[in-house]
Amino acid sequence: MSKPTFLNAKRSLNTILLLSCIVTLTGCNKNEDLPKDSSSHTTQSSIEDKNLWNVAGQSVVPQSFTKKGYSRSLTHSEKALVGRYVVTIPCHDPVARCGSRHNGSVDFILNLASDGSVYRLIKGLGMIQVDTRKALDDDVEYDHWTEVSIHNQKYIVTSYATGMRFFYKVLSNDRLVMDINRTKLVNLQEYRQGFPFPMENYQLKKQA
C-alpha cells in the first residue's frame, strides 16, 4: 500500500519542479527582451544623429531631406556663396563652448546650404556639435540664411527659429567676417540676458 503513495508523491514533486522550471525560463526570456528594445531605440537615435550630421556637413543638401524642412530658391549671387566657412576659435571665447576647458581651440563651421537652410557646427577634440533648431509648427521659421545689402555692403544674415539673427560681412565669395556690433544690436535682449557672443569679429574662409 505504501508504494503507490510514494509514487504519487514523487510524481507531484516532479510536476512542481517542472512548473518551476517553466516559470523560471519564461521570466528569463522576458528579461532578455528588454535590452533588445533599448538597443533598437539607441540604434535608431544614433542613425538620426548621423543623418543630421551628414546633412549639416554638406553644402548641397539631398532633395529627400529638404522636403522635410526649409527650402527656397537662391538668387544667382547667393548660389556663389553656398559652402562651408570655417574659422578656428580659442576655447577662452564663450562661443567655443569648451565648458571649463580654457586651453585649446575649436573649429567653428558655418554651412550655407544650397536649399537656403543654415547649420552651425562646432568641432573640437573629441567633440562635434550640430547647432540647429527645427520649427515647432508651421508659424515658426526654420534656420535659414539670406544675402542682403546694407549701405552698399553685402551681408549674409543667418536667421534662427529662436528669432535671433547673426550678421556676416561678405568680403568675397570665399570669405566672410562676423559683424558682432550689428549682431548684438539686433539681438539686444539676448545680449542683455547674457547670451554668449563671439569676443571678436572672426574671419571665416570657405573650404574648397
PDB file of N, CA and C in Angstrom, residues 59-136:
ATOM      1  N   SER A  59      27.168  71.008 -48.309  1.00  0.00           N
ATOM      2  CA  SER A  59      26.679  72.278 -48.850  1.00  0.00           C
ATOM      3  C   SER A  59      25.465  72.053 -49.740  1.00  0.00           C
ATOM      4  N   VAL A  60      25.509  70.961 -50.516  1.00  0.00           N
ATOM      5  CA  VAL A  60      24.377  70.601 -51.366  1.00  0.00           C
ATOM      6  C   VAL A  60      23.526  69.605 -50.601  1.00  0.00           C
ATOM      7  N   VAL A  61      22.365  70.033 -50.140  1.00  0.00           N
ATOM      8  CA  VAL A  61      21.513  69.201 -49.299  1.00  0.00           C
ATOM      9  C   VAL A  61      20.730  68.220 -50.161  1.00  0.00           C
ATOM     10  N   PRO A  62      20.691  66.915 -49.770  1.00  0.00           N
ATOM     11  CA  PRO A  62      19.913  65.931 -50.535  1.00  0.00           C
ATOM     12  C   PRO A  62      18.451  66.345 -50.650  1.00  0.00           C
ATOM     13  N   GLN A  63      17.854  66.117 -51.823  1.00  0.00           N
ATOM     14  CA  GLN A  63      16.473  66.535 -52.056  1.00  0.00           C
ATOM     15  C   GLN A  63      15.504  65.837 -51.113  1.00  0.00           C
ATOM     16  N   SER A  64      15.812  64.586 -50.738  1.00  0.00           N
ATOM     17  CA  SER A  64      14.929  63.836 -49.850  1.00  0.00           C
ATOM     18  C   SER A  64      14.852  64.473 -48.474  1.00  0.00           C
ATOM     19  N   PHE A  65      15.901  65.207 -48.099  1.00  0.00           N
ATOM     20  CA  PHE A  65      15.915  65.847 -46.787  1.00  0.00           C
ATOM     21  C   PHE A  65      15.251  67.214 -46.831  1.00  0.00           C
ATOM     22  N   THR A  66      15.409  67.938 -47.918  1.00  0.00           N
ATOM     23  CA  THR A  66      14.861  69.289 -47.983  1.00  0.00           C
ATOM     24  C   THR A  66      13.342  69.276 -47.923  1.00  0.00           C
ATOM     25  N   LYS A  67      12.718  68.194 -48.358  1.00  0.00           N
ATOM     26  CA  LYS A  67      11.264  68.115 -48.324  1.00  0.00           C
ATOM     27  C   LYS A  67      10.734  68.141 -46.893  1.00  0.00           C
ATOM     28  N   LYS A  68      11.596  67.773 -45.922  1.00  0.00           N
ATOM     29  CA  LYS A  68      11.167  67.699 -44.531  1.00  0.00           C
ATOM     30  C   LYS A  68      11.354  69.021 -43.796  1.00  0.00           C
ATOM     31  N   GLY A  69      11.999  69.977 -44.426  1.00  0.00           N
ATOM     32  CA  GLY A  69      12.284  71.215 -43.713  1.00  0.00           C
ATOM     33  C   GLY A  69      12.213  72.435 -44.597  1.00  0.00           C
ATOM     34  N   TYR A  70      13.080  73.423 -44.299  1.00  0.00           N
ATOM     35  CA  TYR A  70      13.077  74.692 -45.021  1.00  0.00           C
ATOM     36  C   TYR A  70      13.715  74.516 -46.397  1.00  0.00           C
ATOM     37  N   SER A  71      13.164  75.158 -47.405  1.00  0.00           N
ATOM     38  CA  SER A  71      13.748  75.117 -48.738  1.00  0.00           C
ATOM     39  C   SER A  71      13.272  76.321 -49.542  1.00  0.00           C
ATOM     40  N   ARG A  72      14.197  76.947 -50.292  1.00  0.00           N
ATOM     41  CA  ARG A  72      13.827  78.075 -51.145  1.00  0.00           C
ATOM     42  C   ARG A  72      14.796  78.139 -52.312  1.00  0.00           C
ATOM     43  N   SER A  73      14.454  78.911 -53.321  1.00  0.00           N
ATOM     44  CA  SER A  73      15.326  79.106 -54.475  1.00  0.00           C
ATOM     45  C   SER A  73      16.282  80.260 -54.193  1.00  0.00           C
ATOM     46  N   LEU A  74      17.562  80.038 -54.445  1.00  0.00           N
ATOM     47  CA  LEU A  74      18.575  81.063 -54.199  1.00  0.00           C
ATOM     48  C   LEU A  74      18.718  81.980 -55.406  1.00  0.00           C
ATOM     49  N   THR A  75      19.159  83.207 -55.148  1.00  0.00           N
ATOM     50  CA  THR A  75      19.483  84.128 -56.235  1.00  0.00           C
ATOM     51  C   THR A  75      20.823  83.714 -56.841  1.00  0.00           C
ATOM     52  N   HIS A  76      21.132  84.272 -58.004  1.00  0.00           N
ATOM     53  CA  HIS A  76      22.400  83.954 -58.663  1.00  0.00           C
ATOM     54  C   HIS A  76      23.576  84.327 -57.762  1.00  0.00           C
ATOM     55  N   SER A  77      23.487  85.467 -57.101  1.00  0.00           N
ATOM     56  CA  SER A  77      24.558  85.923 -56.212  1.00  0.00           C
ATOM     57  C   SER A  77      24.704  85.006 -55.001  1.00  0.00           C
ATOM     58  N   GLU A  78      23.578  84.531 -54.469  1.00  0.00           N
ATOM     59  CA  GLU A  78      23.618  83.648 -53.297  1.00  0.00           C
ATOM     60  C   GLU A  78      24.222  82.288 -53.637  1.00  0.00           C
ATOM     61  N   LYS A  79      23.946  81.806 -54.840  1.00  0.00           N
ATOM     62  CA  LYS A  79      24.483  80.500 -55.244  1.00  0.00           C
ATOM     63  C   LYS A  79      26.006  80.482 -55.194  1.00  0.00           C
ATOM     64  N   ALA A  80      26.618  81.633 -55.479  1.00  0.00           N
ATOM     65  CA  ALA A  80      28.079  81.722 -55.447  1.00  0.00           C
ATOM     66  C   ALA A  80      28.624  81.669 -54.022  1.00  0.00           C
ATOM     67  N   LEU A  81      27.755  81.908 -53.041  1.00  0.00           N
ATOM     68  CA  LEU A  81      28.181  81.938 -51.642  1.00  0.00           C
ATOM     69  C   LEU A  81      27.938  80.625 -50.909  1.00  0.00           C
ATOM     70  N   VAL A  82      27.236  79.693 -51.549  1.00  0.00           N
ATOM     71  CA  VAL A  82      26.953  78.402 -50.915  1.00  0.00           C
ATOM     72  C   VAL A  82      28.260  77.699 -50.560  1.00  0.00           C
ATOM     73  N   GLY A  83      28.324  77.136 -49.365  1.00  0.00           N
ATOM     74  CA  GLY A  83      29.524  76.417 -48.963  1.00  0.00           C
ATOM     75  C   GLY A  83      29.719  76.391 -47.459  1.00  0.00           C
ATOM     76  N   ARG A  84      30.814  75.732 -47.055  1.00  0.00           N
ATOM     77  CA  ARG A  84      31.180  75.620 -45.640  1.00  0.00           C
ATOM     78  C   ARG A  84      32.283  76.625 -45.333  1.00  0.00           C
ATOM     79  N   TYR A  85      32.037  77.486 -44.366  1.00  0.00           N
ATOM     80  CA  TYR A  85      33.006  78.502 -43.951  1.00  0.00           C
ATOM     81  C   TYR A  85      33.528  78.141 -42.562  1.00  0.00           C
ATOM     82  N   VAL A  86      34.846  78.214 -42.405  1.00  0.00           N
ATOM     83  CA  VAL A  86      35.471  77.726 -41.175  1.00  0.00           C
ATOM     84  C   VAL A  86      36.396  78.776 -40.580  1.00  0.00           C
ATOM     85  N   VAL A  87      36.421  78.828 -39.249  1.00  0.00           N
ATOM     86  CA  VAL A  87      37.385  79.658 -38.527  1.00  0.00           C
ATOM     87  C   VAL A  87      37.728  78.949 -37.222  1.00  0.00           C
ATOM     88  N   THR A  88      38.963  79.081 -36.785  1.00  0.00           N
ATOM     89  CA  THR A  88      39.390  78.495 -35.513  1.00  0.00           C
ATOM     90  C   THR A  88      39.166  79.510 -34.401  1.00  0.00           C
ATOM     91  N   ILE A  89      38.468  79.076 -33.343  1.00  0.00           N
ATOM     92  CA  ILE A  89      38.145  79.963 -32.224  1.00  0.00           C
ATOM     93  C   ILE A  89      38.755  79.393 -30.944  1.00  0.00           C
ATOM     94  N   PRO A  90      39.506  80.198 -30.183  1.00  0.00           N
ATOM     95  CA  PRO A  90      40.115  79.705 -28.943  1.00  0.00           C
ATOM     96  C   PRO A  90      39.067  79.383 -27.883  1.00  0.00           C
ATOM     97  N   CYS A  91      39.404  78.446 -27.019  1.00  0.00           N
ATOM     98  CA  CYS A  91      38.445  77.978 -26.013  1.00  0.00           C
ATOM     99  C   CYS A  91      38.093  79.035 -24.966  1.00  0.00           C
ATOM    100  N   HIS A  92      38.916  80.075 -24.815  1.00  0.00           N
ATOM    101  CA  HIS A  92      38.568  81.096 -23.822  1.00  0.00           C
ATOM    102  C   HIS A  92      37.415  81.985 -24.295  1.00  0.00           C
ATOM    103  N   ASP A  93      37.056  81.869 -25.577  1.00  0.00           N
ATOM    104  CA  ASP A  93      35.889  82.583 -26.089  1.00  0.00           C
ATOM    105  C   ASP A  93      34.650  81.744 -25.767  1.00  0.00           C
ATOM    106  N   PRO A  94      33.667  82.297 -25.057  1.00  0.00           N
ATOM    107  CA  PRO A  94      32.494  81.505 -24.652  1.00  0.00           C
ATOM    108  C   PRO A  94      31.721  80.888 -25.805  1.00  0.00           C
ATOM    109  N   VAL A  95      31.810  81.469 -27.002  1.00  0.00           N
ATOM    110  CA  VAL A  95      31.077  80.919 -28.142  1.00  0.00           C
ATOM    111  C   VAL A  95      31.660  79.576 -28.588  1.00  0.00           C
ATOM    112  N   ALA A  96      32.876  79.254 -28.126  1.00  0.00           N
ATOM    113  CA  ALA A  96      33.517  77.980 -28.479  1.00  0.00           C
ATOM    114  C   ALA A  96      32.900  76.805 -27.730  1.00  0.00           C
ATOM    115  N   ARG A  97      32.207  77.085 -26.637  1.00  0.00           N
ATOM    116  CA  ARG A  97      31.506  76.058 -25.853  1.00  0.00           C
ATOM    117  C   ARG A  97      32.431  74.947 -25.384  1.00  0.00           C
ATOM    118  N   CYS A  98      33.581  75.332 -24.852  1.00  0.00           N
ATOM    119  CA  CYS A  98      34.534  74.345 -24.339  1.00  0.00           C
ATOM    120  C   CYS A  98      34.279  73.997 -22.880  1.00  0.00           C
ATOM    121  N   GLY A  99      33.271  74.611 -22.276  1.00  0.00           N
ATOM    122  CA  GLY A  99      32.976  74.338 -20.875  1.00  0.00           C
ATOM    123  C   GLY A  99      34.038  74.906 -19.963  1.00  0.00           C
ATOM    124  N   SER A 100      34.527  74.062 -19.040  1.00  0.00           N
ATOM    125  CA  SER A 100      35.538  74.514 -18.079  1.00  0.00           C
ATOM    126  C   SER A 100      36.939  74.512 -18.678  1.00  0.00           C
ATOM    127  N   ARG A 101      37.086  73.985 -19.886  1.00  0.00           N
ATOM    128  CA  ARG A 101      38.399  73.926 -20.528  1.00  0.00           C
ATOM    129  C   ARG A 101      38.675  75.250 -21.236  1.00  0.00           C
ATOM    130  N   HIS A 102      39.770  75.918 -20.853  1.00  0.00           N
ATOM    131  CA  HIS A 102      40.106  77.216 -21.443  1.00  0.00           C
ATOM    132  C   HIS A 102      41.301  77.137 -22.396  1.00  0.00           C
ATOM    133  N   ASN A 103      41.953  75.980 -22.424  1.00  0.00           N
ATOM    134  CA  ASN A 103      43.072  75.798 -23.345  1.00  0.00           C
ATOM    135  C   ASN A 103      42.584  75.117 -24.620  1.00  0.00           C
ATOM    136  N   GLY A 104      43.325  75.327 -25.695  1.00  0.00           N
ATOM    137  CA  GLY A 104      42.958  74.695 -26.955  1.00  0.00           C
ATOM    138  C   GLY A 104      42.027  75.564 -27.784  1.00  0.00           C
ATOM    139  N   SER A 105      41.428  74.958 -28.790  1.00  0.00           N
ATOM    140  CA  SER A 105      40.560  75.698 -29.711  1.00  0.00           C
ATOM    141  C   SER A 105      39.566  74.745 -30.370  1.00  0.00           C
ATOM    142  N   VAL A 106      38.610  75.311 -31.077  1.00  0.00           N
ATOM    143  CA  VAL A 106      37.630  74.522 -31.829  1.00  0.00           C
ATOM    144  C   VAL A 106      37.486  75.125 -33.222  1.00  0.00           C
ATOM    145  N   ASP A 107      36.961  74.336 -34.128  1.00  0.00           N
ATOM    146  CA  ASP A 107      36.612  74.841 -35.460  1.00  0.00           C
ATOM    147  C   ASP A 107      35.143  75.240 -35.452  1.00  0.00           C
ATOM    148  N   PHE A 108      34.884  76.503 -35.750  1.00  0.00           N
ATOM    149  CA  PHE A 108      33.519  76.997 -35.885  1.00  0.00           C
ATOM    150  C   PHE A 108      33.179  76.928 -37.365  1.00  0.00           C
ATOM    151  N   ILE A 109      32.163  76.152 -37.713  1.00  0.00           N
ATOM    152  CA  ILE A 109      31.807  75.928 -39.116  1.00  0.00           C
ATOM    153  C   ILE A 109      30.417  76.477 -39.393  1.00  0.00           C
ATOM    154  N   LEU A 110      30.320  77.323 -40.388  1.00  0.00           N
ATOM    155  CA  LEU A 110      29.035  77.863 -40.827  1.00  0.00           C
ATOM    156  C   LEU A 110      28.755  77.288 -42.208  1.00  0.00           C
ATOM    157  N   ASN A 111      27.694  76.496 -42.312  1.00  0.00           N
ATOM    158  CA  ASN A 111      27.364  75.865 -43.583  1.00  0.00           C
ATOM    159  C   ASN A 111      26.148  76.540 -44.198  1.00  0.00           C
ATOM    160  N   LEU A 112      26.382  77.271 -45.288  1.00  0.00           N
ATOM    161  CA  LEU A 112      25.296  77.899 -46.045  1.00  0.00           C
ATOM    162  C   LEU A 112      24.865  76.904 -47.112  1.00  0.00           C
ATOM    163  N   ALA A 113      23.748  76.227 -46.875  1.00  0.00           N
ATOM    164  CA  ALA A 113      23.332  75.121 -47.736  1.00  0.00           C
ATOM    165  C   ALA A 113      22.607  75.601 -48.986  1.00  0.00           C
ATOM    166  N   SER A 114      22.565  74.723 -49.981  1.00  0.00           N
ATOM    167  CA  SER A 114      22.002  75.062 -51.287  1.00  0.00           C
ATOM    168  C   SER A 114      20.489  75.214 -51.271  1.00  0.00           C
ATOM    169  N   ASP A 115      19.835  74.755 -50.200  1.00  0.00           N
ATOM    170  CA  ASP A 115      18.374  74.900 -50.116  1.00  0.00           C
ATOM    171  C   ASP A 115      17.970  76.120 -49.299  1.00  0.00           C
ATOM    172  N   GLY A 116      18.975  76.935 -48.904  1.00  0.00           N
ATOM    173  CA  GLY A 116      18.685  78.135 -48.118  1.00  0.00           C
ATOM    174  C   GLY A 116      18.725  77.916 -46.624  1.00  0.00           C
ATOM    175  N   SER A 117      18.897  76.669 -46.189  1.00  0.00           N
ATOM    176  CA  SER A 117      18.998  76.397 -44.755  1.00  0.00           C
ATOM    177  C   SER A 117      20.429  76.653 -44.293  1.00  0.00           C
ATOM    178  N   VAL A 118      20.603  76.783 -42.981  1.00  0.00           N
ATOM    179  CA  VAL A 118      21.931  77.064 -42.434  1.00  0.00           C
ATOM    180  C   VAL A 118      22.185  76.171 -41.233  1.00  0.00           C
ATOM    181  N   TYR A 119      23.440  75.749 -41.100  1.00  0.00           N
ATOM    182  CA  TYR A 119      23.858  74.941 -39.959  1.00  0.00           C
ATOM    183  C   TYR A 119      25.114  75.556 -39.358  1.00  0.00           C
ATOM    184  N   ARG A 120      25.162  75.547 -38.030  1.00  0.00           N
ATOM    185  CA  ARG A 120      26.386  75.941 -37.332  1.00  0.00           C
ATOM    186  C   ARG A 120      26.926  74.696 -36.641  1.00  0.00           C
ATOM    187  N   LEU A 121      28.184  74.416 -36.872  1.00  0.00           N
ATOM    188  CA  LEU A 121      28.817  73.250 -36.275  1.00  0.00           C
ATOM    189  C   LEU A 121      30.043  73.688 -35.493  1.00  0.00           C
ATOM    190  N   ILE A 122      30.265  73.045 -34.366  1.00  0.00           N
ATOM    191  CA  ILE A 122      31.450  73.306 -33.559  1.00  0.00           C
ATOM    192  C   ILE A 122      32.192  71.991 -33.405  1.00  0.00           C
ATOM    193  N   LYS A 123      33.423  71.957 -33.904  1.00  0.00           N
ATOM    194  CA  LYS A 123      34.206  70.728 -33.911  1.00  0.00           C
ATOM    195  C   LYS A 123      35.480  70.934 -33.110  1.00  0.00           C
ATOM    196  N   GLY A 124      35.625  70.135 -32.044  1.00  0.00           N
ATOM    197  CA  GLY A 124      36.809  70.221 -31.208  1.00  0.00           C
ATOM    198  C   GLY A 124      37.373  68.841 -30.965  1.00  0.00           C
ATOM    199  N   LEU A 125      38.323  68.729 -30.041  1.00  0.00           N
ATOM    200  CA  LEU A 125      38.954  67.458 -29.720  1.00  0.00           C
ATOM    201  C   LEU A 125      37.926  66.528 -29.084  1.00  0.00           C
ATOM    202  N   GLY A 126      37.556  65.481 -29.809  1.00  0.00           N
ATOM    203  CA  GLY A 126      36.592  64.516 -29.294  1.00  0.00           C
ATOM    204  C   GLY A 126      35.194  65.066 -29.144  1.00  0.00           C
ATOM    205  N   MET A 127      34.853  66.125 -29.872  1.00  0.00           N
ATOM    206  CA  MET A 127      33.541  66.749 -29.724  1.00  0.00           C
ATOM    207  C   MET A 127      33.079  67.328 -31.052  1.00  0.00           C
ATOM    208  N   ILE A 128      31.850  67.013 -31.420  1.00  0.00           N
ATOM    209  CA  ILE A 128      31.211  67.619 -32.586  1.00  0.00           C
ATOM    210  C   ILE A 128      29.800  68.012 -32.185  1.00  0.00           C
ATOM    211  N   GLN A 129      29.457  69.283 -32.342  1.00  0.00           N
ATOM    212  CA  GLN A 129      28.116  69.752 -32.019  1.00  0.00           C
ATOM    213  C   GLN A 129      27.459  70.327 -33.268  1.00  0.00           C
ATOM    214  N   VAL A 130      26.233  69.909 -33.512  1.00  0.00           N
ATOM    215  CA  VAL A 130      25.432  70.492 -34.585  1.00  0.00           C
ATOM    216  C   VAL A 130      24.420  71.401 -33.931  1.00  0.00           C
ATOM    217  N   ASP A 131      24.579  72.702 -34.139  1.00  0.00           N
ATOM    218  CA  ASP A 131      23.683  73.674 -33.502  1.00  0.00           C
ATOM    219  C   ASP A 131      22.593  74.057 -34.489  1.00  0.00           C
ATOM    220  N   THR A 132      21.432  73.471 -34.341  1.00  0.00           N
ATOM    221  CA  THR A 132      20.309  73.797 -35.214  1.00  0.00           C
ATOM    222  C   THR A 132      19.017  73.584 -34.461  1.00  0.00           C
ATOM    223  N   ARG A 133      18.006  74.371 -34.806  1.00  0.00           N
ATOM    224  CA  ARG A 133      16.710  74.263 -34.133  1.00  0.00           C
ATOM    225  C   ARG A 133      15.624  74.145 -35.185  1.00  0.00           C
ATOM    226  N   LYS A 134      14.863  73.076 -35.112  1.00  0.00           N
ATOM    227  CA  LYS A 134      13.787  72.866 -36.080  1.00  0.00           C
ATOM    228  C   LYS A 134      12.542  73.628 -35.650  1.00  0.00           C
ATOM    229  N   ALA A 135      11.718  73.956 -36.622  1.00  0.00           N
ATOM    230  CA  ALA A 135      10.476  74.671 -36.335  1.00  0.00           C
ATOM    231  C   ALA A 135       9.530  73.793 -35.529  1.00  0.00           C
ATOM    232  N   LEU A 136       8.834  74.394 -34.563  1.00  0.00           N
ATOM    233  CA  LEU A 136       7.882  73.654 -33.744  1.00  0.00           C
ATOM    234  C   LEU A 136       6.539  73.520 -34.446  1.00  0.00           C
TER     235      LEU A 136
END
